[in-house]
mmCIF file of C-alpha atoms in Angstrom:
data_model
loop_
_atom_site.group_PDB
_atom_site.id
_atom_site.type_symbol
_atom_site.label_atom_id
_atom_site.label_comp_id
_atom_site.label_asym_id
_atom_site.label_seq_id
_atom_site.Cartn_x
_atom_site.Cartn_y
_atom_site.Cartn_z
ATOM 1 C CA GLY A 1 -9.253 -217.710 102.640
ATOM 2 C CA THR A 2 -12.055 -215.294 103.433
ATOM 3 C CA ALA A 3 -15.134 -215.666 101.234
ATOM 4 C CA VAL A 4 -16.060 -212.608 99.190
ATOM 5 C CA HIS A 5 -19.777 -211.935 98.780
ATOM 6 C CA PRO A 6 -20.422 -209.523 95.917
ATOM 7 C CA LEU A 7 -23.104 -206.845 96.366
ATOM 8 C CA LEU A 8 -26.438 -207.446 94.735
ATOM 9 C CA PRO A 9 -26.954 -205.363 91.579
ATOM 10 C CA GLN A 10 -29.470 -203.045 93.264
ATOM 11 C CA PHE A 11 -26.849 -202.016 95.848
ATOM 12 C CA ARG A 12 -23.828 -201.643 93.574
ATOM 13 C CA GLY A 13 -22.453 -198.210 92.850
ATOM 14 C CA VAL A 14 -21.741 -196.837 89.401
ATOM 15 C CA ASP A 15 -18.323 -197.120 87.767
ATOM 16 C CA LEU A 16 -17.393 -193.437 87.751
ATOM 17 C CA ALA A 17 -14.381 -193.966 85.480
ATOM 18 C CA ALA A 18 -16.641 -195.014 82.624
ATOM 19 C CA ILE A 19 -18.869 -191.914 82.773
ATOM 20 C CA GLN A 20 -18.233 -188.684 80.902
ATOM 21 C CA VAL A 21 -19.655 -185.479 82.321
ATOM 22 C CA GLU A 22 -21.944 -183.861 79.752
ATOM 23 C CA GLY A 23 -23.776 -181.168 81.704
ATOM 24 C CA GLU A 24 -23.762 -179.063 84.868
ATOM 25 C CA LEU A 25 -27.369 -179.301 86.018
ATOM 26 C CA PHE A 26 -26.423 -180.977 89.321
ATOM 27 C CA LYS A 27 -22.920 -179.500 89.554
ATOM 28 C CA GLY A 28 -21.548 -179.366 93.108
ATOM 29 C CA MET A 29 -24.391 -181.456 94.526
ATOM 30 C CA ARG A 30 -23.341 -184.389 96.706
ATOM 31 C CA THR A 31 -25.874 -187.171 96.342
ATOM 32 C CA PHE A 32 -26.511 -190.639 97.686
ATOM 33 C CA VAL A 33 -28.786 -192.927 95.666
ATOM 34 C CA MET A 34 -30.183 -195.549 98.050
ATOM 35 C CA ASN A 35 -32.047 -197.656 95.488
ATOM 36 C CA GLY A 36 -33.793 -197.652 92.157
ATOM 37 C CA ASN A 37 -37.208 -198.719 90.944
ATOM 38 C CA ALA A 38 -38.697 -200.918 88.239
ATOM 39 C CA THR A 39 -37.852 -198.367 85.548
ATOM 40 C CA HIS A 40 -34.512 -196.939 86.681
ATOM 41 C CA SER A 41 -31.903 -198.940 88.605
ATOM 42 C CA LYS A 42 -29.558 -197.422 91.180
ATOM 43 C CA VAL A 43 -26.771 -197.413 88.573
ATOM 44 C CA ASP A 44 -29.043 -195.725 86.019
ATOM 45 C CA ILE A 45 -29.880 -192.911 88.430
ATOM 46 C CA GLU A 46 -26.284 -192.438 89.512
ATOM 47 C CA THR A 47 -25.185 -192.331 85.877
ATOM 48 C CA MET A 48 -27.676 -189.558 85.109
ATOM 49 C CA LEU A 49 -26.514 -187.578 88.132
ATOM 50 C CA VAL A 50 -22.785 -187.932 87.363
ATOM 51 C CA GLU A 51 -23.322 -187.097 83.679
ATOM 52 C CA ASN A 52 -24.826 -183.820 84.816
ATOM 53 C CA GLY A 53 -22.171 -182.793 87.299
ATOM 54 C CA ALA A 54 -23.264 -184.362 90.597
ATOM 55 C CA GLU A 55 -20.959 -186.130 93.022
ATOM 56 C CA VAL A 56 -22.208 -189.613 93.941
ATOM 57 C CA GLU A 57 -21.566 -191.162 97.364
ATOM 58 C CA GLN A 58 -22.294 -194.700 98.500
ATOM 59 C CA ALA A 59 -23.483 -193.788 101.986
ATOM 60 C CA ALA A 60 -25.287 -190.864 103.585
ATOM 61 C CA SER A 61 -22.914 -188.639 105.540
ATOM 62 C CA CYS A 62 -23.045 -185.242 107.171
ATOM 63 C CA ASN A 63 -21.774 -183.811 103.870
ATOM 64 C CA THR A 64 -24.521 -185.365 101.731
ATOM 65 C CA ASP A 65 -26.771 -182.731 100.166
ATOM 66 C CA LEU A 66 -29.495 -184.998 98.858
ATOM 67 C CA VAL A 67 -30.615 -188.613 99.100
ATOM 68 C CA ILE A 68 -32.423 -190.040 96.070
ATOM 69 C CA VAL A 69 -34.660 -193.102 96.275
ATOM 70 C CA GLY A 70 -36.601 -195.063 93.714
ATOM 71 C CA ALA A 71 -38.638 -197.090 96.186
ATOM 72 C CA LYS A 72 -39.693 -196.648 99.807
ATOM 73 C CA THR A 73 -38.083 -199.475 101.743
ATOM 74 C CA ILE A 74 -37.301 -200.152 105.397
ATOM 75 C CA ARG A 75 -33.814 -198.658 104.915
ATOM 76 C CA VAL A 76 -35.375 -195.497 103.502
ATOM 77 C CA ALA A 77 -37.892 -195.321 106.353
ATOM 78 C CA ASN A 78 -35.142 -195.705 108.961
ATOM 79 C CA LEU A 79 -33.092 -192.885 107.438
ATOM 80 C CA ALA A 80 -36.195 -190.690 107.181
ATOM 81 C CA LYS A 81 -36.931 -191.185 110.886
ATOM 82 C CA GLN A 82 -33.578 -189.636 111.729
ATOM 83 C CA GLY A 83 -34.606 -186.415 109.989
ATOM 84 C CA THR A 84 -31.018 -185.560 109.163
ATOM 85 C CA HIS A 85 -31.202 -185.637 105.366
ATOM 86 C CA ASP A 86 -33.421 -184.403 102.570
ATOM 87 C CA ILE A 87 -34.792 -187.456 100.767
ATOM 88 C CA LEU A 88 -36.468 -187.081 97.360
ATOM 89 C CA ASN A 89 -37.851 -189.677 94.994
ATOM 90 C CA VAL A 90 -36.215 -190.164 91.621
ATOM 91 C CA ASP A 91 -39.029 -188.293 89.862
ATOM 92 C CA TRP A 92 -37.380 -185.041 90.913
ATOM 93 C CA VAL A 93 -34.197 -186.003 89.044
ATOM 94 C CA LEU A 94 -36.116 -187.104 85.951
ATOM 95 C CA ARG A 95 -38.314 -183.975 85.918
ATOM 96 C CA SER A 96 -35.305 -181.707 86.313
ATOM 97 C CA LEU A 97 -33.517 -183.406 83.428
ATOM 98 C CA GLU A 98 -36.633 -183.180 81.273
ATOM 99 C CA ALA A 99 -37.070 -179.461 82.013
ATOM 100 C CA GLY A 100 -33.355 -178.650 81.728
ATOM 101 C CA GLN A 101 -33.381 -176.921 85.116
ATOM 102 C CA LEU A 102 -33.691 -177.878 88.761
ATOM 103 C CA GLN A 103 -37.349 -178.192 89.680
ATOM 104 C CA PRO A 104 -38.714 -176.581 92.860
ATOM 105 C CA ILE A 105 -39.068 -179.044 95.696
ATOM 106 C CA SER A 106 -42.761 -179.876 96.136
ATOM 107 C CA PRO A 107 -44.652 -182.458 98.232
ATOM 108 C CA ASN A 108 -45.038 -184.896 95.343
ATOM 109 C CA PHE A 109 -41.227 -185.272 95.238
ATOM 110 C CA VAL A 110 -40.633 -185.395 98.985
ATOM 111 C CA VAL A 111 -40.002 -188.495 101.056
ATOM 112 C CA CYS A 112 -38.438 -186.598 103.940
ATOM 113 C CA LEU A 113 -37.037 -183.120 104.568
ATOM 114 C CA THR A 114 -34.993 -181.684 107.395
ATOM 115 C CA GLU A 115 -36.919 -179.440 109.753
ATOM 116 C CA ALA A 116 -35.490 -176.230 108.276
ATOM 117 C CA HIS A 117 -36.207 -177.199 104.681
ATOM 118 C CA ARG A 118 -39.725 -178.402 105.546
ATOM 119 C CA ALA A 119 -40.517 -175.024 107.125
ATOM 120 C CA GLU A 120 -39.218 -173.324 103.989
ATOM 121 C CA LEU A 121 -41.415 -175.553 101.818
ATOM 122 C CA GLU A 122 -44.510 -174.809 103.907
ATOM 123 C CA ASP A 123 -43.873 -171.085 103.452
ATOM 124 C CA ARG A 124 -43.895 -171.494 99.662
ATOM 125 C CA MET A 125 -46.818 -173.834 99.035
ATOM 126 C CA ASP A 126 -49.611 -175.798 100.653
ATOM 127 C CA GLN A 127 -49.427 -179.469 101.574
ATOM 128 C CA TRP A 128 -50.514 -180.519 98.086
ATOM 129 C CA GLY A 129 -47.834 -178.549 96.242
ATOM 130 C CA ASP A 130 -49.965 -175.575 95.143
ATOM 131 C CA SER A 131 -47.691 -172.520 95.281
ATOM 132 C CA TYR A 132 -48.760 -169.432 97.221
ATOM 133 C CA THR A 133 -46.822 -167.094 94.918
ATOM 134 C CA GLU A 134 -46.261 -168.742 91.540
ATOM 135 C CA THR A 135 -48.938 -168.546 88.852
ATOM 136 C CA ALA A 136 -50.702 -171.873 88.449
ATOM 137 C CA THR A 137 -50.446 -173.537 85.040
ATOM 138 C CA ASP A 138 -52.213 -176.479 83.476
ATOM 139 C CA THR A 139 -49.168 -178.621 84.232
ATOM 140 C CA THR A 140 -48.831 -177.607 87.890
ATOM 141 C CA LEU A 141 -52.545 -178.086 88.531
ATOM 142 C CA ARG A 142 -52.411 -181.556 86.995
ATOM 143 C CA GLU A 143 -49.444 -182.379 89.223
ATOM 144 C CA VAL A 144 -51.301 -181.218 92.336
ATOM 145 C CA VAL A 145 -54.383 -183.286 91.461
ATOM 146 C CA ALA A 146 -52.229 -186.314 90.604
ATOM 147 C CA TYR A 147 -50.450 -186.058 93.953
ATOM 148 C CA MET A 148 -53.755 -185.797 95.833
ATOM 149 C CA LYS A 149 -54.998 -188.920 94.042
ATOM 150 C CA SER A 150 -51.824 -190.762 95.060
ATOM 151 C CA VAL A 151 -52.427 -190.112 98.775
ATOM 152 C CA PRO A 152 -56.181 -190.685 99.291
ATOM 153 C CA GLU A 153 -55.705 -191.504 102.989
ATOM 154 C CA LYS A 154 -54.060 -188.132 103.584
ATOM 155 C CA VAL A 155 -56.827 -186.321 101.705
ATOM 156 C CA SER A 156 -59.508 -188.126 103.727
ATOM 157 C CA GLN A 157 -57.763 -187.256 106.983
ATOM 158 C CA VAL A 158 -57.491 -183.584 106.056
ATOM 159 C CA LEU A 159 -61.195 -183.474 105.177
ATOM 160 C CA GLU A 160 -62.112 -185.141 108.479
ATOM 161 C CA ASP A 161 -59.982 -182.704 110.471
ATOM 162 C CA SER A 162 -61.177 -179.606 108.590
ATOM 163 C CA GLU A 163 -63.798 -177.338 110.090
ATOM 164 C CA PRO A 164 -66.413 -175.566 107.938
ATOM 165 C CA MET A 165 -65.030 -172.234 106.749
ATOM 166 C CA ASP A 166 -67.012 -169.033 106.692
ATOM 167 C CA MET A 167 -65.932 -167.490 103.379
ATOM 168 C CA ALA A 168 -66.865 -163.968 104.457
ATOM 169 C CA GLU A 169 -64.748 -164.313 107.595
ATOM 170 C CA PHE A 170 -61.909 -165.861 105.557
ATOM 171 C CA GLU A 171 -61.917 -162.997 103.033
ATOM 172 C CA GLU A 172 -62.022 -160.381 105.775
ATOM 173 C CA LYS A 173 -59.013 -161.970 107.457
ATOM 174 C CA LEU A 174 -57.047 -162.541 104.256
ATOM 175 C CA PHE A 175 -57.868 -159.362 102.333
ATOM 176 C CA GLN A 176 -58.643 -156.990 105.234
ATOM 177 C CA ASN A 177 -62.095 -155.959 103.986
ATOM 178 C CA GLU A 178 -60.837 -155.357 100.440
ATOM 179 C CA LYS A 179 -62.476 -157.916 98.181
ATOM 180 C CA PRO A 180 -60.255 -159.735 95.679
ATOM 181 C CA TYR A 181 -61.231 -158.958 92.103
ATOM 182 C CA TRP A 182 -62.143 -162.575 91.402
ATOM 183 C CA HIS A 183 -64.804 -162.408 94.127
ATOM 184 C CA MET A 184 -65.748 -158.750 93.859
ATOM 185 C CA PHE A 185 -69.492 -159.439 93.828
ATOM 186 C CA GLY A 186 -69.288 -161.871 96.749
ATOM 187 C CA GLY A 187 -72.082 -161.290 99.267
ATOM 188 C CA TYR A 188 -74.212 -159.407 96.757
ATOM 189 C CA SER A 189 -77.697 -160.555 95.774
ATOM 190 C CA ILE A 190 -78.372 -159.073 92.324
ATOM 191 C CA TYR A 191 -81.733 -158.798 90.581
ATOM 192 C CA LEU A 192 -81.580 -158.253 86.804
ATOM 193 C CA ASP A 193 -84.451 -156.293 85.296
ATOM 194 C CA MET A 194 -85.329 -158.874 82.661
ATOM 195 C CA TYR A 195 -88.824 -159.840 83.784
ATOM 196 C CA ASP A 196 -92.053 -158.185 82.719
ATOM 197 C CA PRO A 197 -93.821 -157.541 84.964
ATOM 198 C CA ILE A 198 -91.136 -157.561 87.642
ATOM 199 C CA THR A 199 -90.813 -160.788 89.608
ATOM 200 C CA GLU A 200 -91.975 -159.945 93.093
ATOM 201 C CA PRO A 201 -91.315 -161.971 96.245
ATOM 202 C CA TYR A 202 -92.636 -165.321 97.308
ATOM 203 C CA GLY A 203 -92.634 -166.551 100.892
ATOM 204 C CA ASP A 204 -90.985 -164.277 103.392
ATOM 205 C CA GLY A 205 -89.018 -162.296 100.817
ATOM 206 C CA GLY A 206 -85.582 -163.398 101.968
ATOM 207 C CA SER A 207 -83.988 -163.670 105.319
ATOM 208 C CA GLY A 208 -85.705 -160.622 106.749
ATOM 209 C CA ASP A 209 -82.912 -160.262 109.270
ATOM 210 C CA GLY A 210 -81.607 -156.999 107.920
ATOM 211 C CA SER A 211 -82.803 -153.771 106.434
ATOM 212 C CA VAL A 212 -82.918 -152.399 102.926
ATOM 213 C CA LEU A 213 -82.313 -148.836 101.805
ATOM 214 C CA ALA A 214 -83.512 -148.242 98.277
ATOM 215 C CA CYS A 215 -81.204 -145.879 96.420
ATOM 216 C CA SER A 216 -82.514 -143.418 93.917
ATOM 217 C CA ALA A 217 -82.071 -143.641 90.197
ATOM 218 C CA SER A 218 -80.542 -140.218 90.287
ATOM 219 C CA ALA A 219 -76.794 -139.983 89.656
ATOM 220 C CA SER A 220 -76.408 -137.315 92.313
ATOM 221 C CA LEU A 221 -75.842 -138.460 95.863
ATOM 222 C CA GLY A 222 -78.143 -135.815 97.226
ATOM 223 C CA SER A 223 -81.153 -137.281 95.445
ATOM 224 C CA ALA A 224 -80.206 -140.909 96.019
ATOM 225 C CA SER A 225 -82.487 -141.551 98.979
ATOM 226 C CA LEU A 226 -85.898 -143.054 98.329
ATOM 227 C CA GLY A 227 -87.088 -142.388 101.822
ATOM 228 C CA GLY A 228 -89.475 -139.593 100.838
ATOM 229 C CA SER A 229 -93.161 -139.281 101.537
ATOM 230 C CA GLU A 230 -94.562 -140.506 98.218
ATOM 231 C CA ASP A 231 -97.186 -143.229 98.023
ATOM 232 C CA ASN A 232 -95.410 -146.488 98.749
ATOM 233 C CA SER A 233 -97.634 -148.798 96.728
ATOM 234 C CA LEU A 234 -95.557 -150.995 94.460
ATOM 235 C CA SER A 235 -97.788 -150.669 91.446
ATOM 236 C CA LYS A 236 -101.461 -150.370 90.681
ATOM 237 C CA GLY A 237 -103.284 -153.271 92.282
ATOM 238 C CA THR A 238 -100.336 -154.160 94.559
ATOM 239 C CA ASN A 239 -100.255 -153.099 98.180
ATOM 240 C CA THR A 240 -97.498 -153.622 100.721
ATOM 241 C CA VAL A 241 -94.281 -155.595 100.655
ATOM 242 C CA GLU A 242 -95.815 -158.058 103.111
ATOM 243 C CA GLU A 243 -98.691 -158.750 100.717
ATOM 244 C CA CYS A 244 -96.213 -159.299 97.881
ATOM 245 C CA ASN A 245 -94.256 -161.664 100.056
ATOM 246 C CA ARG A 246 -97.394 -163.657 100.791
ATOM 247 C CA GLU A 247 -98.837 -163.701 97.303
ATOM 248 C CA GLY A 248 -95.966 -163.300 94.855
ATOM 249 C CA THR A 249 -96.136 -162.757 91.107
ATOM 250 C CA GLN A 250 -94.007 -164.437 88.432
ATOM 251 C CA GLY A 251 -92.868 -162.189 85.594
ATOM 252 C CA ARG A 252 -92.193 -163.274 82.035
ATOM 253 C CA LEU A 253 -88.512 -163.630 81.225
ATOM 254 C CA LEU A 254 -87.420 -161.248 78.472
ATOM 255 C CA GLU A 255 -85.165 -163.648 76.579
ATOM 256 C CA ASP A 256 -83.909 -160.943 74.211
ATOM 257 C CA SER A 257 -82.741 -158.767 77.108
ATOM 258 C CA PRO A 258 -78.971 -158.084 77.016
ATOM 259 C CA LEU A 259 -78.963 -158.524 80.796
ATOM 260 C CA VAL A 260 -79.201 -162.299 80.292
ATOM 261 C CA MET A 261 -75.536 -162.216 79.256
ATOM 262 C CA LEU A 262 -74.571 -160.819 82.674
ATOM 263 C CA ILE A 263 -75.731 -163.888 84.613
ATOM 264 C CA PRO A 264 -72.535 -165.986 84.115
ATOM 265 C CA VAL A 265 -70.359 -162.888 84.584
ATOM 266 C CA ILE A 266 -71.897 -162.023 87.950
ATOM 267 C CA ARG A 267 -71.707 -165.615 89.121
ATOM 268 C CA PHE A 268 -68.092 -165.946 87.946
ATOM 269 C CA TYR A 269 -67.125 -163.018 90.167
ATOM 270 C CA GLY A 270 -68.912 -164.454 93.208
ATOM 271 C CA GLY A 271 -72.295 -162.748 93.020
ATOM 272 C CA ASN A 272 -75.696 -164.356 93.514
ATOM 273 C CA VAL A 273 -78.225 -163.735 90.724
ATOM 274 C CA VAL A 274 -81.798 -163.852 91.981
ATOM 275 C CA SER A 275 -85.029 -163.909 90.004
ATOM 276 C CA THR A 276 -87.143 -162.335 92.720
ATOM 277 C CA LEU A 277 -87.090 -158.692 93.761
ATOM 278 C CA ASP A 278 -87.305 -159.309 97.495
ATOM 279 C CA THR A 279 -85.768 -158.004 100.682
ATOM 280 C CA SER A 280 -82.522 -159.956 100.164
ATOM 281 C CA VAL A 281 -81.596 -157.949 97.048
ATOM 282 C CA THR A 282 -78.598 -155.606 97.312
ATOM 283 C CA HIS A 283 -78.461 -154.441 93.668
ATOM 284 C CA VAL A 284 -80.959 -154.017 90.865
ATOM 285 C CA ILE A 285 -79.374 -153.880 87.417
ATOM 286 C CA MET A 286 -81.264 -152.282 84.533
ATOM 287 C CA ASP A 287 -80.652 -152.015 80.816
ATOM 288 C CA PRO A 288 -80.270 -148.289 79.980
ATOM 289 C CA GLY A 289 -82.095 -149.018 76.722
ATOM 290 C CA ASP A 290 -85.210 -150.315 78.487
ATOM 291 C CA LEU A 291 -86.380 -148.318 81.478
ATOM 292 C CA SER A 292 -90.052 -149.195 81.074
ATOM 293 C CA ARG A 293 -90.178 -150.821 84.520
ATOM 294 C CA TYR A 294 -88.184 -148.121 86.280
ATOM 295 C CA GLU A 295 -91.024 -146.525 88.237
ATOM 296 C CA THR A 296 -92.412 -149.889 89.330
ATOM 297 C CA ILE A 297 -88.993 -151.035 90.559
ATOM 298 C CA ARG A 298 -88.337 -147.700 92.244
ATOM 299 C CA ARG A 299 -91.671 -147.816 94.106
ATOM 300 C CA HIS A 300 -90.984 -151.391 95.117
ATOM 301 C CA CYS A 301 -87.554 -150.479 96.514
ATOM 302 C CA LYS A 302 -89.067 -147.508 98.304
ATOM 303 C CA SER A 303 -91.666 -149.712 99.935
ATOM 304 C CA ILE A 304 -88.909 -152.008 101.169
ATOM 305 C CA PHE A 305 -87.148 -148.943 102.591
ATOM 306 C CA LYS A 306 -90.230 -148.136 104.636
ATOM 307 C CA THR A 307 -89.965 -151.532 106.311
ATOM 308 C CA PHE A 308 -86.160 -152.003 106.403
ATOM 309 C CA PRO A 309 -84.394 -148.615 106.460
ATOM 310 C CA HIS A 310 -80.806 -149.744 107.055
ATOM 311 C CA ARG A 311 -79.620 -151.884 104.109
ATOM 312 C CA ALA A 312 -78.757 -150.477 100.649
ATOM 313 C CA VAL A 313 -80.342 -151.528 97.376
ATOM 314 C CA HIS A 314 -78.474 -149.887 94.511
ATOM 315 C CA LEU A 315 -80.418 -149.275 91.312
ATOM 316 C CA CYS A 316 -77.654 -149.273 88.670
ATOM 317 C CA SER A 317 -77.224 -149.563 84.958
ATOM 318 C CA SER A 318 -75.542 -152.614 83.467
ATOM 319 C CA ASP A 319 -72.487 -150.403 82.854
ATOM 320 C CA TRP A 320 -71.600 -150.825 86.536
ATOM 321 C CA ILE A 321 -71.063 -154.559 86.027
ATOM 322 C CA SER A 322 -69.016 -153.941 82.865
ATOM 323 C CA HIS A 323 -66.781 -151.308 84.453
ATOM 324 C CA CYS A 324 -66.138 -153.470 87.527
ATOM 325 C CA THR A 325 -65.134 -156.527 85.525
ATOM 326 C CA LEU A 326 -63.044 -154.636 82.968
ATOM 327 C CA SER A 327 -61.098 -152.781 85.667
ATOM 328 C CA ARG A 328 -61.000 -155.829 87.978
ATOM 329 C CA HIS A 329 -62.008 -153.463 90.740
ATOM 330 C CA LEU A 330 -65.283 -152.922 92.576
ATOM 331 C CA ARG A 331 -66.454 -149.492 91.438
ATOM 332 C CA ASP A 332 -68.571 -147.023 93.363
ATOM 333 C CA GLU A 333 -72.214 -147.535 92.365
ATOM 334 C CA ARG A 334 -73.252 -143.870 92.510
ATOM 335 C CA PRO A 335 -71.941 -142.786 89.087
ATOM 336 C CA PHE A 336 -73.942 -145.658 87.593
ATOM 337 C CA TYR A 337 -77.310 -144.969 89.207
ATOM 338 C CA ILE A 338 -80.136 -145.034 86.701
ATOM 339 C CA SER A 339 -81.722 -141.658 85.998
ATOM 340 C CA PRO A 340 -85.498 -141.468 85.606
ATOM 341 C CA PRO A 341 -86.575 -141.813 81.974
ATOM 342 C CA PRO A 342 -87.814 -138.613 80.312
ATOM 343 C CA PRO A 343 -91.582 -138.076 80.400
ATOM 344 C CA ALA A 344 -93.566 -139.272 77.402
ATOM 345 C CA PRO A 345 -94.378 -136.533 74.839
ATOM 346 C CA PRO A 346 -97.940 -135.147 75.013
ATOM 347 C CA TYR A 347 -100.459 -136.808 72.757
ATOM 348 C CA PHE A 348 -101.918 -134.660 69.947
#
């Protein structure tokens, strides 16, 4: 008679008659389990699927919804090359059972997808599984990092193929000139008035490729310009901006200044905190409770205006930073301009 060669255990299908359906998680889904892995055999995986409502087939057909694999073998690779079926690793089944609901398809589960489903996946998330629309959680971030660690060759290739990105150009393209709240201070160079005397420039005072307009401490727009005809000396004994740039003076840090607390806040929202009041500065932030250096700073800004009349330096109170971060919106600086301190009372 004809010899009968039984299938090896890893290729045998499950005995459906012995399985009782207990759930509907995979109800109506036609699946083909190609193989198992060291932890879960083919029969184990099929049992879990059938117990939760799936139909199990023993070959991939045009009616098969999903192919599940536990290991990437030559058979799996050959089926993937055809591109006719969605092939996921068994982790997707296990994660869905653990969560009690079908998990979104992400790159860490994918062995192969049909062209239509791959395009749909690329619309939802990046190549590492980080969703474009869903809020990231500790779990999803860990999964993304774990997946990246599992494919170091792919990560290396992406880094080699990537071109340096200009963040300002990227933000302009993505947000159409409206800064995202989490980078609202991006591009700003902010000097905090927490040095006494003020820390004046070293070297060339910044890039020098632009211009600086020093805004007034007045809250009214009409009096905001510092381009008047007053003496432009920075302070007694200090001459021009160029001389400051050449010589430089280092102020003493006022460690008890409340402005110190703003440093991590400004940096968190993308701003650059500088310790030198030079021509790169876009904003000067002062503590409303200590305006003792106001006139010196104002004269310094005005002197910069004489040299670079086209870029704005806003002289604001620390309330501007607080209002921006609390509202998650970049506020207009003008309502927060510092007003000149009242004159000292006459001495009797």
